[in-house]
PDB file of C-alpha atoms in Angstrom:
ATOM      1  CA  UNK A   1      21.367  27.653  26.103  1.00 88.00           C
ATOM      2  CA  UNK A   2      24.851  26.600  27.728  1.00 93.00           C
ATOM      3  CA  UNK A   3      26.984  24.082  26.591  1.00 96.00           C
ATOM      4  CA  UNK A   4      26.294  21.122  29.514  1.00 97.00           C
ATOM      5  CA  UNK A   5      28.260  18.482  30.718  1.00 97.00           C
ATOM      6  CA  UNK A   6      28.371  15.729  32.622  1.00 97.00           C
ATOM      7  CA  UNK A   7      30.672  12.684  33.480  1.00 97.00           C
ATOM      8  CA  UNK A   8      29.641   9.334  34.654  1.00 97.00           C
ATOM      9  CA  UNK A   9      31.474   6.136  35.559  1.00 97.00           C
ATOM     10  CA  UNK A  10      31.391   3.309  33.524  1.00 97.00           C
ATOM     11  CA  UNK A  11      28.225   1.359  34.902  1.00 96.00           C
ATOM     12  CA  UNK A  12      24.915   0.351  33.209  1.00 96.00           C
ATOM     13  CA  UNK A  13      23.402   1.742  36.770  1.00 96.00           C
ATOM     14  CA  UNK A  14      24.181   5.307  34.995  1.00 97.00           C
ATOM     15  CA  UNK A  15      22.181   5.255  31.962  1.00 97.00           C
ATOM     16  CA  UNK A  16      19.141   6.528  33.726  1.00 96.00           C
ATOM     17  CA  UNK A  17      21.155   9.545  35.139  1.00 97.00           C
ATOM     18  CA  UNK A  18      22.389   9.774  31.092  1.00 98.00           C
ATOM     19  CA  UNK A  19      19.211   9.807  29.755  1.00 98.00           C
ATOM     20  CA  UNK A  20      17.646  12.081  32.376  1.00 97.00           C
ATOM     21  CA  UNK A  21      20.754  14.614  31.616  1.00 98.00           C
ATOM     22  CA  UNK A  22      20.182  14.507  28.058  1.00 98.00           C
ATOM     23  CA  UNK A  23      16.257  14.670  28.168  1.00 98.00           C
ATOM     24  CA  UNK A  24      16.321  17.954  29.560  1.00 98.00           C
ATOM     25  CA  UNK A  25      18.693  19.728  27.825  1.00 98.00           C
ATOM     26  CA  UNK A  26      16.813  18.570  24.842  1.00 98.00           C
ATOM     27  CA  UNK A  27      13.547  19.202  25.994  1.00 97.00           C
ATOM     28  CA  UNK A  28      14.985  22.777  27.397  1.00 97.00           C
ATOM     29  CA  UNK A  29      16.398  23.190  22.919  1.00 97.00           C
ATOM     30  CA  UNK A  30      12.535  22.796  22.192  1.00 96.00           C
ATOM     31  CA  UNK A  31      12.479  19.131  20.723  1.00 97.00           C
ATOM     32  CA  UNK A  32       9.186  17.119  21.028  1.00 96.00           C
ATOM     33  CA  UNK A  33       8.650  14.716  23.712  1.00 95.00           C
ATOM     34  CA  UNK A  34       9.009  11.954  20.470  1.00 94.00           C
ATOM     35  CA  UNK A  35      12.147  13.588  19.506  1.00 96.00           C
ATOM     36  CA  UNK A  36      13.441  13.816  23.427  1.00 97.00           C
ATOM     37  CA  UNK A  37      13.024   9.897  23.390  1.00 97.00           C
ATOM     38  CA  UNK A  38      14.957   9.341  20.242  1.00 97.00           C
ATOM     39  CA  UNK A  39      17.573  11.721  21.343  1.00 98.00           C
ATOM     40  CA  UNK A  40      18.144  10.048  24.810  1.00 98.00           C
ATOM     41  CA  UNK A  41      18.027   6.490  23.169  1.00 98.00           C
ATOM     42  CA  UNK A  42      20.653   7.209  20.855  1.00 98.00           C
ATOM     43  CA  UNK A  43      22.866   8.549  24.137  1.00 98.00           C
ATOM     44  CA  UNK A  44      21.380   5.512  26.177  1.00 98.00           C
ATOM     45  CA  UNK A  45      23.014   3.453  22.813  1.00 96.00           C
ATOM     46  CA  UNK A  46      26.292   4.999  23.022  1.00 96.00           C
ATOM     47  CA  UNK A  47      27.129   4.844  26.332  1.00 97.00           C
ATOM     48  CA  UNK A  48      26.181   0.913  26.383  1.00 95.00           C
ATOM     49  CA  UNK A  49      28.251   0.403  23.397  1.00 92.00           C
ATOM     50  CA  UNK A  50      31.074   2.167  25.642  1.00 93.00           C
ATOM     51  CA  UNK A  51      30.548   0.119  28.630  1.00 94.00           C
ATOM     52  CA  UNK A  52      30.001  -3.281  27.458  1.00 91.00           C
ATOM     53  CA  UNK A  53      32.837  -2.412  24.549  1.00 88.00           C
ATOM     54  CA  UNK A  54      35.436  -0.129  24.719  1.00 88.00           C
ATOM     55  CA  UNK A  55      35.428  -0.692  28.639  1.00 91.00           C
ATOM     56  CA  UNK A  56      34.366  -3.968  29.218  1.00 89.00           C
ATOM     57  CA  UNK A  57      32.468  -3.545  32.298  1.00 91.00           C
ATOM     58  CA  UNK A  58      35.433  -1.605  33.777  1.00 93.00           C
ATOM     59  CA  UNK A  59      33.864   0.428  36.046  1.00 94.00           C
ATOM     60  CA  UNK A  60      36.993   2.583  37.326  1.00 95.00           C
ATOM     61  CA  UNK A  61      36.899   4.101  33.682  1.00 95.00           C
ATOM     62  CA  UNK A  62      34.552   7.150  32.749  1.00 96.00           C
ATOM     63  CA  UNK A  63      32.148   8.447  30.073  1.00 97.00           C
ATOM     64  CA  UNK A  64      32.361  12.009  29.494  1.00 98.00           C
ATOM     65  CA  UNK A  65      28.629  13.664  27.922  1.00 98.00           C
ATOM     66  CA  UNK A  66      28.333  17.229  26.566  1.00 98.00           C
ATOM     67  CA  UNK A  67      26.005  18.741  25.043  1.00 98.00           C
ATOM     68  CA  UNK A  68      27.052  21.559  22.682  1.00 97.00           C
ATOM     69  CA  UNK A  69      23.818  23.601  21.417  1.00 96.00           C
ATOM     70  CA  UNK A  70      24.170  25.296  18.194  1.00 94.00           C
ATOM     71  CA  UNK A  71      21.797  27.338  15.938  1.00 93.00           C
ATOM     72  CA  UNK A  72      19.395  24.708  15.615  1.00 94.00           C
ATOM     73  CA  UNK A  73      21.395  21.791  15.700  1.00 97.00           C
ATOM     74  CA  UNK A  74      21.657  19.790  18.974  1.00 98.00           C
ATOM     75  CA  UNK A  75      24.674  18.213  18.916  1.00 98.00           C
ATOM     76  CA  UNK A  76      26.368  15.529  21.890  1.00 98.00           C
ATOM     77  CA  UNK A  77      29.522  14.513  22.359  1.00 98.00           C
ATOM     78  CA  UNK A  78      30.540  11.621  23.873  1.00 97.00           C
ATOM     79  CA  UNK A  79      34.007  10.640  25.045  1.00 96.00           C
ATOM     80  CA  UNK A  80      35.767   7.430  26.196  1.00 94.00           C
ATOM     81  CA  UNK A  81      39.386   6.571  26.360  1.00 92.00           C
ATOM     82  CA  UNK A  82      38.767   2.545  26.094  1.00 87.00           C
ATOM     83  CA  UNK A  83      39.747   0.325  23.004  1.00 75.00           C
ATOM     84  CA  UNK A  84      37.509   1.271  20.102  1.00 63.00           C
ATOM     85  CA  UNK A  85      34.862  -1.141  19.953  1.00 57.00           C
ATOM     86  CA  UNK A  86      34.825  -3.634  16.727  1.00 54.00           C
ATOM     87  CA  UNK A  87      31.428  -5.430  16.324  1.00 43.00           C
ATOM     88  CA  UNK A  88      33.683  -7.402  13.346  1.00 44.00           C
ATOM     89  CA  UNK A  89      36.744  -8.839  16.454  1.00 50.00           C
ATOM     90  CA  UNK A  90      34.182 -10.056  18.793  1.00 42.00           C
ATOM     91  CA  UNK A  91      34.395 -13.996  19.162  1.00 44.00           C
ATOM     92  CA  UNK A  92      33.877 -16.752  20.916  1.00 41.00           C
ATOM     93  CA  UNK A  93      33.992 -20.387  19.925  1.00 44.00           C
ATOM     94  CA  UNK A  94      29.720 -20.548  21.024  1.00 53.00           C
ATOM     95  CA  UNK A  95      28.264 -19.297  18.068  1.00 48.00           C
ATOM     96  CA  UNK A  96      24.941 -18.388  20.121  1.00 51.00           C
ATOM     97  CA  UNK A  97      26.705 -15.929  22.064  1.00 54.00           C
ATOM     98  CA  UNK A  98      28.338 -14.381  19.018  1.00 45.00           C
ATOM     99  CA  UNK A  99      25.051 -13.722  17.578  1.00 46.00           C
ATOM    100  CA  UNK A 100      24.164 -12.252  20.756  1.00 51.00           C
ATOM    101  CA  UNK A 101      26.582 -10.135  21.214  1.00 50.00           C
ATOM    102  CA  UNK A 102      26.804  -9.115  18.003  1.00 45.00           C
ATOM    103  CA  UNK A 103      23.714  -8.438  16.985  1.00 54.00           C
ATOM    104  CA  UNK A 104      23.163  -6.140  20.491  1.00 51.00           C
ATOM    105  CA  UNK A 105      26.638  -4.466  19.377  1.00 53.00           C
ATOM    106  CA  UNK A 106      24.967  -3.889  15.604  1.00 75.00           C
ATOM    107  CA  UNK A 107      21.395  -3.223  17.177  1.00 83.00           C
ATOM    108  CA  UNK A 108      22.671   0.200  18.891  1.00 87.00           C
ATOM    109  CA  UNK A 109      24.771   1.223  15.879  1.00 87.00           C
ATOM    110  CA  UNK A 110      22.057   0.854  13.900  1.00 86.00           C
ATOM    111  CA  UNK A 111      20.065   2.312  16.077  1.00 90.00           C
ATOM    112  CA  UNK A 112      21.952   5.339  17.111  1.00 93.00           C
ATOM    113  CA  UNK A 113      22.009   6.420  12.816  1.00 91.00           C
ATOM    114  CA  UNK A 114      18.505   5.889  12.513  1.00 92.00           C
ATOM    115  CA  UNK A 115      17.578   8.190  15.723  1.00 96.00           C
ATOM    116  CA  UNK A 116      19.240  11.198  14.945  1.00 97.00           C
ATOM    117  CA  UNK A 117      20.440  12.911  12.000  1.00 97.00           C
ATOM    118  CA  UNK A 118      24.138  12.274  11.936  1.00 96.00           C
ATOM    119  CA  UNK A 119      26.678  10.091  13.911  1.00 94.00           C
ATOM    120  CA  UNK A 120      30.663  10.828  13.215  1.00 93.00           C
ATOM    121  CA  UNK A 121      33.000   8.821  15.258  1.00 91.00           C
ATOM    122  CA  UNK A 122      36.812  10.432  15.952  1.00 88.00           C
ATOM    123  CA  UNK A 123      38.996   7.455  17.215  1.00 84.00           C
ATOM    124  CA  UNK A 124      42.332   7.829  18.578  1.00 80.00           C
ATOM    125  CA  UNK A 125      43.255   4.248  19.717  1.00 72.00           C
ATOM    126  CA  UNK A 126      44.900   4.210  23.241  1.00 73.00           C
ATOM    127  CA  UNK A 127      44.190   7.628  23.968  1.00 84.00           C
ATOM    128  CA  UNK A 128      40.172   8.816  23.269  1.00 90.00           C
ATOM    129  CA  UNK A 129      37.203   8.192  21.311  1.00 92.00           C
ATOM    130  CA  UNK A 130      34.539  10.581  20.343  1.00 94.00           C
ATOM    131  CA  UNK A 131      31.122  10.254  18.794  1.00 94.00           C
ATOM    132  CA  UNK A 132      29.909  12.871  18.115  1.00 96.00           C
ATOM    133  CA  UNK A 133      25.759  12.669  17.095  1.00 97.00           C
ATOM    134  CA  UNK A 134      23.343  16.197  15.866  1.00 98.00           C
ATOM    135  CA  UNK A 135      19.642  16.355  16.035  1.00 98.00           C
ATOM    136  CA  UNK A 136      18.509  19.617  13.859  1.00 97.00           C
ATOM    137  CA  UNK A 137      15.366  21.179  15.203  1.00 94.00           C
ATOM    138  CA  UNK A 138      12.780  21.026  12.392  1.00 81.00           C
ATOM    139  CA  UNK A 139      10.020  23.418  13.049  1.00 60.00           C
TER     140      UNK A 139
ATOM    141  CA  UNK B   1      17.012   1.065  43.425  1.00 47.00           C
ATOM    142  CA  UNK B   2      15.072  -1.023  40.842  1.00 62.00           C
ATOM    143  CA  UNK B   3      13.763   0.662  37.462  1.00 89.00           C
ATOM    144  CA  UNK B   4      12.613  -2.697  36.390  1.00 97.00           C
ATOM    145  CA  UNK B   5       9.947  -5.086  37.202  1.00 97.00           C
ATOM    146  CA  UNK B   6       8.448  -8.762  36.148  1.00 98.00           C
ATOM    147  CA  UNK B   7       5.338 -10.008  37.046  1.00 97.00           C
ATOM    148  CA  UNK B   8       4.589 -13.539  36.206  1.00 97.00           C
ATOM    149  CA  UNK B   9       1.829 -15.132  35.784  1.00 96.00           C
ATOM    150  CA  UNK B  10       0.220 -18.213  33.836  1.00 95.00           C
ATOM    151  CA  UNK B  11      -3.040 -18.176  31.847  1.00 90.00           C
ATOM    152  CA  UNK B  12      -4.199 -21.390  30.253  1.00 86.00           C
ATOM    153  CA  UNK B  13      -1.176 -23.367  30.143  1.00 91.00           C
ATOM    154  CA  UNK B  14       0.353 -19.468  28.650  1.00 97.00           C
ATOM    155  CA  UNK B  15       2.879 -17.889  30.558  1.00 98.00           C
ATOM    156  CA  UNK B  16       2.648 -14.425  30.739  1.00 98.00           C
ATOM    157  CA  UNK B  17       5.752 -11.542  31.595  1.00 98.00           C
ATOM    158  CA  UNK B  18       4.528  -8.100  32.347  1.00 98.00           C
ATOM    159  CA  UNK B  19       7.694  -5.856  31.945  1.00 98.00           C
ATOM    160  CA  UNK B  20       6.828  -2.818  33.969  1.00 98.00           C
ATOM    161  CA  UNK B  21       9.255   0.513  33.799  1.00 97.00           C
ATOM    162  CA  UNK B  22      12.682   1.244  32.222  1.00 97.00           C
ATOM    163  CA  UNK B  23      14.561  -2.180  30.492  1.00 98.00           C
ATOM    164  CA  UNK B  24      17.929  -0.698  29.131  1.00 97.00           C
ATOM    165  CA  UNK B  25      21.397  -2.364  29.806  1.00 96.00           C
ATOM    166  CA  UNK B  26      21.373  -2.445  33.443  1.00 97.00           C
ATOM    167  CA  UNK B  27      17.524  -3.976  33.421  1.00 97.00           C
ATOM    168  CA  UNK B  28      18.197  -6.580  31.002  1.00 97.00           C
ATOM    169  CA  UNK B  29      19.355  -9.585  32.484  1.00 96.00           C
ATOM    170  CA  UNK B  30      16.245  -9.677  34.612  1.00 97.00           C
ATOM    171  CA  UNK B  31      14.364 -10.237  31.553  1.00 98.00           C
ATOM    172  CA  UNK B  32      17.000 -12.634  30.526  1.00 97.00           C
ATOM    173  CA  UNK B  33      16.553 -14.774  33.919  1.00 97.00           C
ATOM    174  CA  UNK B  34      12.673 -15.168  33.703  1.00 98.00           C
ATOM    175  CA  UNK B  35      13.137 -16.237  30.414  1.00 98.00           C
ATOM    176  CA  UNK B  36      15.745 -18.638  31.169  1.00 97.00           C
ATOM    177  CA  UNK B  37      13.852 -19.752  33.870  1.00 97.00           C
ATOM    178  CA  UNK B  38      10.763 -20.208  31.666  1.00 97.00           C
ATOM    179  CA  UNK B  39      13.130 -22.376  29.046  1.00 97.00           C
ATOM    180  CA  UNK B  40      14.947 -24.544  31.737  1.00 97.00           C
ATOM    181  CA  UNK B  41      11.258 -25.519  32.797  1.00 97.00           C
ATOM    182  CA  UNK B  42      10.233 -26.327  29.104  1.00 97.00           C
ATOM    183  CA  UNK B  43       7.833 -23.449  28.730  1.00 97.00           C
ATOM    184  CA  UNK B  44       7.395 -22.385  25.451  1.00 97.00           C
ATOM    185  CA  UNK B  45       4.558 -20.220  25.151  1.00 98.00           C
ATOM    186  CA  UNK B  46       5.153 -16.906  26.025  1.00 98.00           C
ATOM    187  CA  UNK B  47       3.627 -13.483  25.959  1.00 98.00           C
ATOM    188  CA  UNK B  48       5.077 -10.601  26.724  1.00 98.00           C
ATOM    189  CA  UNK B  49       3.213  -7.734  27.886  1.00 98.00           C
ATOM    190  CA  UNK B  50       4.476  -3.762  27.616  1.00 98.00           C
ATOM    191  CA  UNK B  51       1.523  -2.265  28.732  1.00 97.00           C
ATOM    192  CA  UNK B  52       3.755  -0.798  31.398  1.00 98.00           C
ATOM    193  CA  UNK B  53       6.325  -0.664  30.144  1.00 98.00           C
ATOM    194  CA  UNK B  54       8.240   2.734  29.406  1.00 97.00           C
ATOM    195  CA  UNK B  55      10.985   2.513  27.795  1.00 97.00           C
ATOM    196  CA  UNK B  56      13.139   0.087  26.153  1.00 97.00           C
ATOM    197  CA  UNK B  57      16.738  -0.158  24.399  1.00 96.00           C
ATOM    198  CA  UNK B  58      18.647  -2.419  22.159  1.00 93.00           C
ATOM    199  CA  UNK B  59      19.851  -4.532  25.064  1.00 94.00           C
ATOM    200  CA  UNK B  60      15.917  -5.175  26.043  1.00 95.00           C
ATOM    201  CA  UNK B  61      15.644  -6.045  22.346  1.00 92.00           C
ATOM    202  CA  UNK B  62      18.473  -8.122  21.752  1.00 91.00           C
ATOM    203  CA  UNK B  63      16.507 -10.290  24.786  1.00 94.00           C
ATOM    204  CA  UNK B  64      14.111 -11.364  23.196  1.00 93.00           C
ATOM    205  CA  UNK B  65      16.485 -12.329  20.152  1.00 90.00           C
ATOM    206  CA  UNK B  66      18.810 -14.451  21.689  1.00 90.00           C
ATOM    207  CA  UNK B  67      15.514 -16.725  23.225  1.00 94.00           C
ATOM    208  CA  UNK B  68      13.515 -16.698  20.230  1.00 92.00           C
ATOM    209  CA  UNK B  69      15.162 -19.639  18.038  1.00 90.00           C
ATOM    210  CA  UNK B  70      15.003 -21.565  21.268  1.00 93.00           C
ATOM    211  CA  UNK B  71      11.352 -21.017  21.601  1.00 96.00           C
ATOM    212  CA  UNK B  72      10.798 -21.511  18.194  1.00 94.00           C
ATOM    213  CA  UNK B  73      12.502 -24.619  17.497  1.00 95.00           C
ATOM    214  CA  UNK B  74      10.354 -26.337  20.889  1.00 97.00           C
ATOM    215  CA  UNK B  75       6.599 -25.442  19.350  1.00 95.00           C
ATOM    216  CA  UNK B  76       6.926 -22.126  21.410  1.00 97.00           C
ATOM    217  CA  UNK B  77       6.581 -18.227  20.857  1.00 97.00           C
ATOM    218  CA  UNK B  78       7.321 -14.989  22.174  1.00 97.00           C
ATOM    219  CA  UNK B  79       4.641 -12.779  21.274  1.00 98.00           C
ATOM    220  CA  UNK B  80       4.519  -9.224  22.629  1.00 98.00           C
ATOM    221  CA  UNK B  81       1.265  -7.106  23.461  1.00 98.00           C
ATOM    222  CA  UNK B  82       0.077  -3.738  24.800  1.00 98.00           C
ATOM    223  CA  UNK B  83       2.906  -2.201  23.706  1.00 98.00           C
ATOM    224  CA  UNK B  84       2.929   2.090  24.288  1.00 97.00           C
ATOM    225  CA  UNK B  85       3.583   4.063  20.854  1.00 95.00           C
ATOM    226  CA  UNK B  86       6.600   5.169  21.653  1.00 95.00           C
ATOM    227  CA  UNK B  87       7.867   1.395  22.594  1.00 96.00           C
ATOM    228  CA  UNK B  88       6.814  -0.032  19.210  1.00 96.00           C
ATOM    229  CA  UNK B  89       8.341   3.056  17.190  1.00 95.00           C
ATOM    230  CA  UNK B  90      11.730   0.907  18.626  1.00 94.00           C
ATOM    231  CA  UNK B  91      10.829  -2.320  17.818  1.00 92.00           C
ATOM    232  CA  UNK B  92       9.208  -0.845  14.203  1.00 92.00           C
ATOM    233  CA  UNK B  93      13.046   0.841  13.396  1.00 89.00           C
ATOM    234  CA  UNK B  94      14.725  -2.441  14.100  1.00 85.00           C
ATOM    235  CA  UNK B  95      12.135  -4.401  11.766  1.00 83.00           C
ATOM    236  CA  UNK B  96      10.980  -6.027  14.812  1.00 87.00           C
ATOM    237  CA  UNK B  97       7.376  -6.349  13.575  1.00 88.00           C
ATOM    238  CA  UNK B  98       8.248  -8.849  10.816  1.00 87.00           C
ATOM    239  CA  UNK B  99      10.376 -11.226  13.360  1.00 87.00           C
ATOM    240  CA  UNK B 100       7.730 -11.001  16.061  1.00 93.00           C
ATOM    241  CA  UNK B 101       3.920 -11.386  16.523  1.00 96.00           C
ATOM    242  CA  UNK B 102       2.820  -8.594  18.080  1.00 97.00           C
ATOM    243  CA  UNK B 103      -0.635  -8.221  19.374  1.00 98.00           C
ATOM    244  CA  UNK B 104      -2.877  -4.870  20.957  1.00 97.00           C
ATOM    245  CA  UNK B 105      -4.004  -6.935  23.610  1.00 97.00           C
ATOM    246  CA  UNK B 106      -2.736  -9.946  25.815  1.00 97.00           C
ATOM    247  CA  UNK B 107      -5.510 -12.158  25.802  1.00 96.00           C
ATOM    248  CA  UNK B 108      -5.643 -11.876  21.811  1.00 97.00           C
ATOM    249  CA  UNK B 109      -1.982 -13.386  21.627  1.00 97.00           C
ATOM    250  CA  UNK B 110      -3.016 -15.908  24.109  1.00 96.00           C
ATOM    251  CA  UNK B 111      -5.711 -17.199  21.881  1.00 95.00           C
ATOM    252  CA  UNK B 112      -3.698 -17.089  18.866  1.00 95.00           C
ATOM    253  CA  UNK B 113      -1.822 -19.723  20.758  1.00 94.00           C
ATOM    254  CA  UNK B 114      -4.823 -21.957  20.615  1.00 91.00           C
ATOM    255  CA  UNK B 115      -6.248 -21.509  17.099  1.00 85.00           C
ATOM    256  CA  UNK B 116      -2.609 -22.866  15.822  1.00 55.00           C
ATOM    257  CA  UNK B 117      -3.674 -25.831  17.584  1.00 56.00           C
ATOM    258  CA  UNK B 118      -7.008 -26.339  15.829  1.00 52.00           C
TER     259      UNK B 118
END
């Protein structure tokens, strides 16, 4: 299997394109349809972090995806060159939307460590972000 | 193109949402509207039904947490039925189950509405 790529604009509309990209190239690695879902929800978790975060809804910026298949680790790499998103400096004087936000911010974090088997982030402020998430194929 | 659909509909003074397809980031504040729309009409008792729907991501979740203290604190709940395995495994890794009622079946949660009362 080929290393795959695939760039998207910043836009929530995407995520289905995201998640079909990654679902296939995981499914193609020979992950179960269980593990396929937990793959392309920690992606799906990424990439919202990205928009909503590092981009703000900017929708002239872009997400880059690629999948880099190794000896029986999965691994995707996802790249950004927004501000590195802080759950910690988001505020607002309405402490209902803080908890909102924040907690939706935490949720996918959270999320994203519990789905696959590790998550490394590589920041360069200003210039790109990279997170960087395996899956090993247990069989 | 929409991934994402409501249906409403109101059972004995219930109100019930049936989510049907894909709520992610993009689907979201649909779910957010009919359940602002529910609140600014001082409905409180809610059920949500999955049966349909197929998947679901922390901004679907994060829904039904910024509504629920609102619900709460008026007599209401959000309880959530039929949900698919694979839609509950998400709610289970969150902890979800312990915040939220969650029930196999839609007209079970409705009742639990009414023993409460008794």
């Amino acid at each position: 299997m080929k290393t795959q790529s695939i760039k998207i604009e910043s836009r929530t509309e995407r995520l289905i394109a995201v998640r079909e990209f990654v679902s296939a190239a995981a499914r193609e690695f020979g992950f179960s349809d269980e593990e396929v879902s937990k793959i392309a929800l920690a992606v799906d978790e990424a990439c919202t972090n990205i928009i909503k975060h590092a981009y703000k809804f900017d929708t002239t910026k872009n997400i880059t995806i690629t999948i880099k298949p190794g000896k029986g680790a999965f691994e995707i790499s996802i790249i950004d060159t927004g501000n590195k998103f802080k759950p910690t400096e988001i505020q607002s004087p309405d402490m209902k939307e803080y908890l909102k936000h924040y907690r939706q911010g935490g949720l996918g974090v959270y999320l994203m460590k519990r789905l696959m088997d590790k998550v490394e982030y590589d920041i360069e402020p200003g210039k790109q972000n990279e997170v960087r998430m395996v899956k090993y194929l247990h069989r | 193109m929409s991934d994402f659909k409501i249906e409403y509909r109101e059972t004995e003074n219930v109100n019930v949402l049936e989510l049907k397809g894909y709520l992610d980031a993009h689907t979201a504040p649909k779910l957010e509207d009919a359940l602002q729309s529910l609140l600014d009409k001082e409905r409180y008792k809610i059920v949500v039904n999955c049966k349909h729907l197929s998947y679901i991501s922390s901004a679907g979740l994060g829904v039904f947490m910024a509504f629920i203290e609102d619900v709460r604190n008026n007599a209401g709940d959000i309880k959530l039925t039929n949900m698919s395995p694979k839609v509950y495994n998400v709610f289970d890794l969150l902890g979800f189950p312990l915040l939220y009622e969650i029930f196999k079946d839609e007209s079970e949660a409705i009742n639990k509405f009414f023993e409460k009362k008794r």
